[in-house]
Short mmCIF file of C-alpha atoms and ligand atoms in Angstrom, two decimals:
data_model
loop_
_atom_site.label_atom_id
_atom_site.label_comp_id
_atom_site.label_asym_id
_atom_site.label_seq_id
_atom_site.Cartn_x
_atom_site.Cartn_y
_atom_site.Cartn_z
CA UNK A 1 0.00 0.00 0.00
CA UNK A 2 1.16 3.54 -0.84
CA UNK A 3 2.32 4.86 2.69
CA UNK A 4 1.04 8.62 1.61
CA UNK A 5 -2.30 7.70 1.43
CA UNK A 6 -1.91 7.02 5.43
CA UNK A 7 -0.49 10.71 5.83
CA UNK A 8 -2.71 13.45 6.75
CA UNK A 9 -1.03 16.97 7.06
CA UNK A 10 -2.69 20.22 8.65
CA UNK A 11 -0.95 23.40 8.61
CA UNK A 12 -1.85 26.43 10.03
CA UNK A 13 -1.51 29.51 12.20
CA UNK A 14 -1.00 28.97 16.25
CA UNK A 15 -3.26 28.70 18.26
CA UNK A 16 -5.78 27.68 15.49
CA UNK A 17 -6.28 24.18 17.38
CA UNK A 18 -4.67 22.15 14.81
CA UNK A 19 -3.01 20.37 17.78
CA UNK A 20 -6.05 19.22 19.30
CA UNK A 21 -7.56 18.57 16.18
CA UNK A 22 -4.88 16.37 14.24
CA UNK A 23 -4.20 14.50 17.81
CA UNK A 24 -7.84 13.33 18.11
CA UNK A 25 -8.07 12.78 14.25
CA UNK A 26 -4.87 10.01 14.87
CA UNK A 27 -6.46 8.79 17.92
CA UNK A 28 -9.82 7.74 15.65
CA UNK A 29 -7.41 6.39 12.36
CA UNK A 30 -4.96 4.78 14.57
CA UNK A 31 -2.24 6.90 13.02
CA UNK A 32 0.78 8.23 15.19
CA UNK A 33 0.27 12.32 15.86
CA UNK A 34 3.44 14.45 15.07
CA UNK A 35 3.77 17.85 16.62
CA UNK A 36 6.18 19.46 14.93
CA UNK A 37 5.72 22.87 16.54
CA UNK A 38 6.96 21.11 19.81
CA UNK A 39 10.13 20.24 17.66
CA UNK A 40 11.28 24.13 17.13
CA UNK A 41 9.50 24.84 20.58
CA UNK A 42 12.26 22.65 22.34
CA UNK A 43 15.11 23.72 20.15
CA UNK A 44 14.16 27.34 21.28
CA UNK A 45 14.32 26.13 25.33
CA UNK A 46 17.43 23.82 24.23
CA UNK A 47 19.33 26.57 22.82
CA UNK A 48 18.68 28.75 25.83
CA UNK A 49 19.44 25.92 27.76
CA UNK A 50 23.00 26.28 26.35
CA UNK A 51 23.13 29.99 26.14
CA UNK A 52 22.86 30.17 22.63
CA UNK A 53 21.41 33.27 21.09
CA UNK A 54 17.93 32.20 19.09
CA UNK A 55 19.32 34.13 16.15
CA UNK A 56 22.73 32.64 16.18
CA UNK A 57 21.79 29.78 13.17
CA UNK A 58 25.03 27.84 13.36
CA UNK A 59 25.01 27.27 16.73
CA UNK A 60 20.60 26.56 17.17
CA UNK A 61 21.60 24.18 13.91
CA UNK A 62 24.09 22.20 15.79
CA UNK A 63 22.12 22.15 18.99
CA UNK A 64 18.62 21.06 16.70
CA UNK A 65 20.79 18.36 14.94
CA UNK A 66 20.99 16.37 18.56
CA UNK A 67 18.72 17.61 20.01
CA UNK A 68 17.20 14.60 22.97
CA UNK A 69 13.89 15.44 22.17
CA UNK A 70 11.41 12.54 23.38
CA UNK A 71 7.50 11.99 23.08
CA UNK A 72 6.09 9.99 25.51
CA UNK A 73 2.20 9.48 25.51
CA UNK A 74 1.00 13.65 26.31
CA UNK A 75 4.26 14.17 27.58
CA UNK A 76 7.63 16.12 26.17
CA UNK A 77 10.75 15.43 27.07
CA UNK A 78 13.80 17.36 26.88
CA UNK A 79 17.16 15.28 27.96
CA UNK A 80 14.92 13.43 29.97
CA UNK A 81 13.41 15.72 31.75
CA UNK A 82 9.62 16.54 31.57
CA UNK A 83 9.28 19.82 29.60
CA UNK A 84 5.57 19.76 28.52
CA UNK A 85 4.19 22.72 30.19
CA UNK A 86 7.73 24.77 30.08
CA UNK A 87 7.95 24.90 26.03
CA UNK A 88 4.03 25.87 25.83
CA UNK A 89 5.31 29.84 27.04
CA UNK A 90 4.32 32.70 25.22
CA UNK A 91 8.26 33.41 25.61
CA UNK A 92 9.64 29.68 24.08
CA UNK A 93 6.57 30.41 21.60
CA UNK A 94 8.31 33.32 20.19
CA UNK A 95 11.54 31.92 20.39
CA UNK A 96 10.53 29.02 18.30
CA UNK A 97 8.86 31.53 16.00
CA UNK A 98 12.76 32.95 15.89
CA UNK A 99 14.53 29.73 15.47
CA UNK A 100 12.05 28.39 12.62
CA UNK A 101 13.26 31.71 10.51
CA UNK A 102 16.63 30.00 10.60
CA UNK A 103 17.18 27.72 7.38
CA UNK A 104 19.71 25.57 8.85
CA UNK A 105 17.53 24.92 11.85
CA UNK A 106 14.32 23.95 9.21
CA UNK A 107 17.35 21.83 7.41
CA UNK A 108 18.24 20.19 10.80
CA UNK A 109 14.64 19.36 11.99
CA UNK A 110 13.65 17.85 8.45
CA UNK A 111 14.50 14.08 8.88
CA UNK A 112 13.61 13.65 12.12
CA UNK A 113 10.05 14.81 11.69
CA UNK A 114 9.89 12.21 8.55
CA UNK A 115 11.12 9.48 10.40
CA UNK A 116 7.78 9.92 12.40
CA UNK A 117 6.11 7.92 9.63
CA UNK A 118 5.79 4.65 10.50
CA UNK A 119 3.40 1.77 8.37
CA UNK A 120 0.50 2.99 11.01
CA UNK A 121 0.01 6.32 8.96
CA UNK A 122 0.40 9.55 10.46
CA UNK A 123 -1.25 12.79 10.99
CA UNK A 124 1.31 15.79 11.48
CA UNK A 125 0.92 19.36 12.14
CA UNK A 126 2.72 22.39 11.53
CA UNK A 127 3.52 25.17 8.95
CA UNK A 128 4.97 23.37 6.27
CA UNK A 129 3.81 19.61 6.99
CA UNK A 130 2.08 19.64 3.79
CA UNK A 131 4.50 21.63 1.72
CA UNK A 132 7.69 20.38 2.61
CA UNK A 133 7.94 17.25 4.96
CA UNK A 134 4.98 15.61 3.21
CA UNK A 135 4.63 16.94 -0.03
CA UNK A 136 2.96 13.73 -1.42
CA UNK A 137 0.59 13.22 1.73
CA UNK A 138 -3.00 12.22 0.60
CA UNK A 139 -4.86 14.62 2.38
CA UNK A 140 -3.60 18.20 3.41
CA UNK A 141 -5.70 20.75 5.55
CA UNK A 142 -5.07 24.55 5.76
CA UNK A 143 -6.67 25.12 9.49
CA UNK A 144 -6.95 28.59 10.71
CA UNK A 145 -9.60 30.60 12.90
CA UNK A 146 -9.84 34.19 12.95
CA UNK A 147 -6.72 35.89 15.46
CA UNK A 148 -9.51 37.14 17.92
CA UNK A 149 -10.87 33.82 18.05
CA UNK A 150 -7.52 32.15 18.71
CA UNK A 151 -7.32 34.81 21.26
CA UNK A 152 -10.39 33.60 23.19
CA UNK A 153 -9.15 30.14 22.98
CA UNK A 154 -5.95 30.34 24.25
CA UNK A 155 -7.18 33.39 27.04
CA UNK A 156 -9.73 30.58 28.17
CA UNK A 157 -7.07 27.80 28.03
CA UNK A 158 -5.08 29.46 30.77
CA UNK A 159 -7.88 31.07 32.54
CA UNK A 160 -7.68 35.34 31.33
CA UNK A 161 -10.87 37.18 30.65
CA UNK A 162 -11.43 37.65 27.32
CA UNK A 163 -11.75 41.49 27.84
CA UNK A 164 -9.38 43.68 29.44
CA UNK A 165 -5.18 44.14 28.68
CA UNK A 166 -4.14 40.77 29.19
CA UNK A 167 -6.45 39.52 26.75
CA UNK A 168 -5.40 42.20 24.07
CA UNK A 169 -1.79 41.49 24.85
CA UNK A 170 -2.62 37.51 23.86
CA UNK A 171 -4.40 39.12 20.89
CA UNK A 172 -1.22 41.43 19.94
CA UNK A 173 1.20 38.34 19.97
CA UNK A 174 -0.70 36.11 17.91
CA UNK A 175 -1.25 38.58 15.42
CA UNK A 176 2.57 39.32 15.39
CA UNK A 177 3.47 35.64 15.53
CA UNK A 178 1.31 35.29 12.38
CA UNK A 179 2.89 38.29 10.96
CA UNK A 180 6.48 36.71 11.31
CA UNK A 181 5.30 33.30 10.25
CA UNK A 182 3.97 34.25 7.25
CA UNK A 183 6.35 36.91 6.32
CA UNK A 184 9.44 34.73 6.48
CA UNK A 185 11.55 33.72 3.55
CA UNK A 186 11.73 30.00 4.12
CA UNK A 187 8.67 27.81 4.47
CA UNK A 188 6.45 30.67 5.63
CA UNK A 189 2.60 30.00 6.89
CA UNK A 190 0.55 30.18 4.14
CA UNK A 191 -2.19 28.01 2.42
CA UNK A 192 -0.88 25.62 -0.54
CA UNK A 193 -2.85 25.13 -3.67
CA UNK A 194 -3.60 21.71 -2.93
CA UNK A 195 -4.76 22.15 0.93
CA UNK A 196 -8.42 22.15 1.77
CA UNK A 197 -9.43 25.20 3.83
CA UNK A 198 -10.72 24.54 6.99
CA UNK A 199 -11.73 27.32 8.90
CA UNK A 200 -12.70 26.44 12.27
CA UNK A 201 -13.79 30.11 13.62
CA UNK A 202 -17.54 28.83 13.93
CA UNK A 203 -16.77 25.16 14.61
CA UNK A 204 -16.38 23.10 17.86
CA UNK A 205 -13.58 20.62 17.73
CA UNK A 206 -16.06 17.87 17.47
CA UNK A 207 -17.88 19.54 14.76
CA UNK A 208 -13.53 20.29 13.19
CA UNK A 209 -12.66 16.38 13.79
CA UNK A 210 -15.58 14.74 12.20
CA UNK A 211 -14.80 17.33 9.25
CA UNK A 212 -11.12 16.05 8.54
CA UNK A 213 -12.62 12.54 9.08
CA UNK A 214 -15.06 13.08 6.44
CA UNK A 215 -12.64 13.88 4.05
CA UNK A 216 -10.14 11.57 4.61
CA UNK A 217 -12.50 9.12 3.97
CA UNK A 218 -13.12 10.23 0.90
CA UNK A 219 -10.06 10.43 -0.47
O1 LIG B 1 2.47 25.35 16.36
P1 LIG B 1 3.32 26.02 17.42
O2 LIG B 1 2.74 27.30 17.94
O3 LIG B 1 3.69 25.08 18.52
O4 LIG B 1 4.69 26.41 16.65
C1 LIG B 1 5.71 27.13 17.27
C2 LIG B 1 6.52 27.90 16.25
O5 LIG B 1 7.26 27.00 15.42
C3 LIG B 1 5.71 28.78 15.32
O6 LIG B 1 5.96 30.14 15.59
C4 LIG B 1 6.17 28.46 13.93
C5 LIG B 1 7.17 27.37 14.07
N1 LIG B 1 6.84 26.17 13.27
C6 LIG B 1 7.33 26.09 12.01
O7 LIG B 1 7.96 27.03 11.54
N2 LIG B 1 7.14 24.97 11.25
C7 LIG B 1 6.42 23.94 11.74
N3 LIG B 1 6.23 22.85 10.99
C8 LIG B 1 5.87 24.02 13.04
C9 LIG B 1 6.10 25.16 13.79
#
């Protein structure tokens, strides 16, 4: 059997809930869940780690190449250590935002997120899952929610009104996150030709699930 048929990549902004989405959709095919966005996430804390400067590429290359990155069930490991809350920070968030701008980073990150593809099939998520790690995958998403949305999500995920300056400050960094991800020279965020648009902005993540379901088995 053609192995690409049993990929399904979904790319799209953060905090569109493409995580939550393409985890449950693997849970339901069987298929192993790559996060890839965890990937730059703990080359961003790694490379602090080692006091390297997120813009410095040749050094956040060298650290990405061994990097002792582990998934285990939910949890991410770092050397070991449990790191599963500490790379979800607005600060590592922008720091992987930094480190993804870095070509030899994207370069060093490449194999390892292919060798996630096992016979079970996969569904991965990121930025570029469909357009560079998987170009022949059988079914490609573009997933994206309006920024104020996204806002509300992630204010409600860790418990801010969705009113007031903390909640505009959320807003203000997703917006510029999507501003530098989609701005960058190398794989920036945007949807491919071939990726179905799924706009979740009025959907539940039931309602987003049973959608990619649908269409996968279609396909
Ligand atoms: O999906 P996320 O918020 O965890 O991603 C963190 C950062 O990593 C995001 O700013 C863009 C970058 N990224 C990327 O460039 N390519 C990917 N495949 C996944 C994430």
């Amino acid at each position: 059997m053609d192995l690409n048929r049993k990929i399904i990549a979904i790319d799209g902004p953060s905090a569109s809930g493409k995580g939550t989405v393409a985890s449950r959709v693997a849970a339901a095919l069987g298929f192993d869940y790559l996060d890839s966005g965890a990937l730059y996430r703990l080359t961003a804390l790694y490379a602090r780690q080692h006091n390297a400067d997120w813009s410095d590429e040749a050094a956040v290359a060298a650290l990405a190449e061994q990097l002792p990155a582990g998934f285990d069930g939910g949890r991410i490991l770092l050397g070991g250590q449990d790191v599963t809350e500490a790379i979800r920070t607005e600060a590592i968030g922008m720091g992987a935002s930094a480190v993804a701008q870095l070509p030899k980073v994207r370069e060093a990150l490449l194999q390892r997120q292919r060798a996630f593809l096992t016979e079970k099939g996969l569904v991965g998520d990121g930025r570029d899952i469909g357009s560079v790690i998987f170009p022949d995958a059988a079914l490609k998403i573009f997933l994206t929610a309006s920024a104020r949305i996204r806002a509300e999500r992630r204010a409600k995920q860790i418990g801010v009104p969705t009113q007031g300056v903390a909640f505009e400050r959320i807003l203000a960094d997703i917006e510029a996150r999507d501003e530098a991800d989609s701005r960058r020279a190398v794989a920036p965020l945007k949807q491919q030709p071939d990726a179905l648009l799924l706009d979740t902005t009025h959907l539940t993540i039931e309602e987003s699930v049973k959608k990619v379901l649908d269409w996968y088995a279609k396909i």
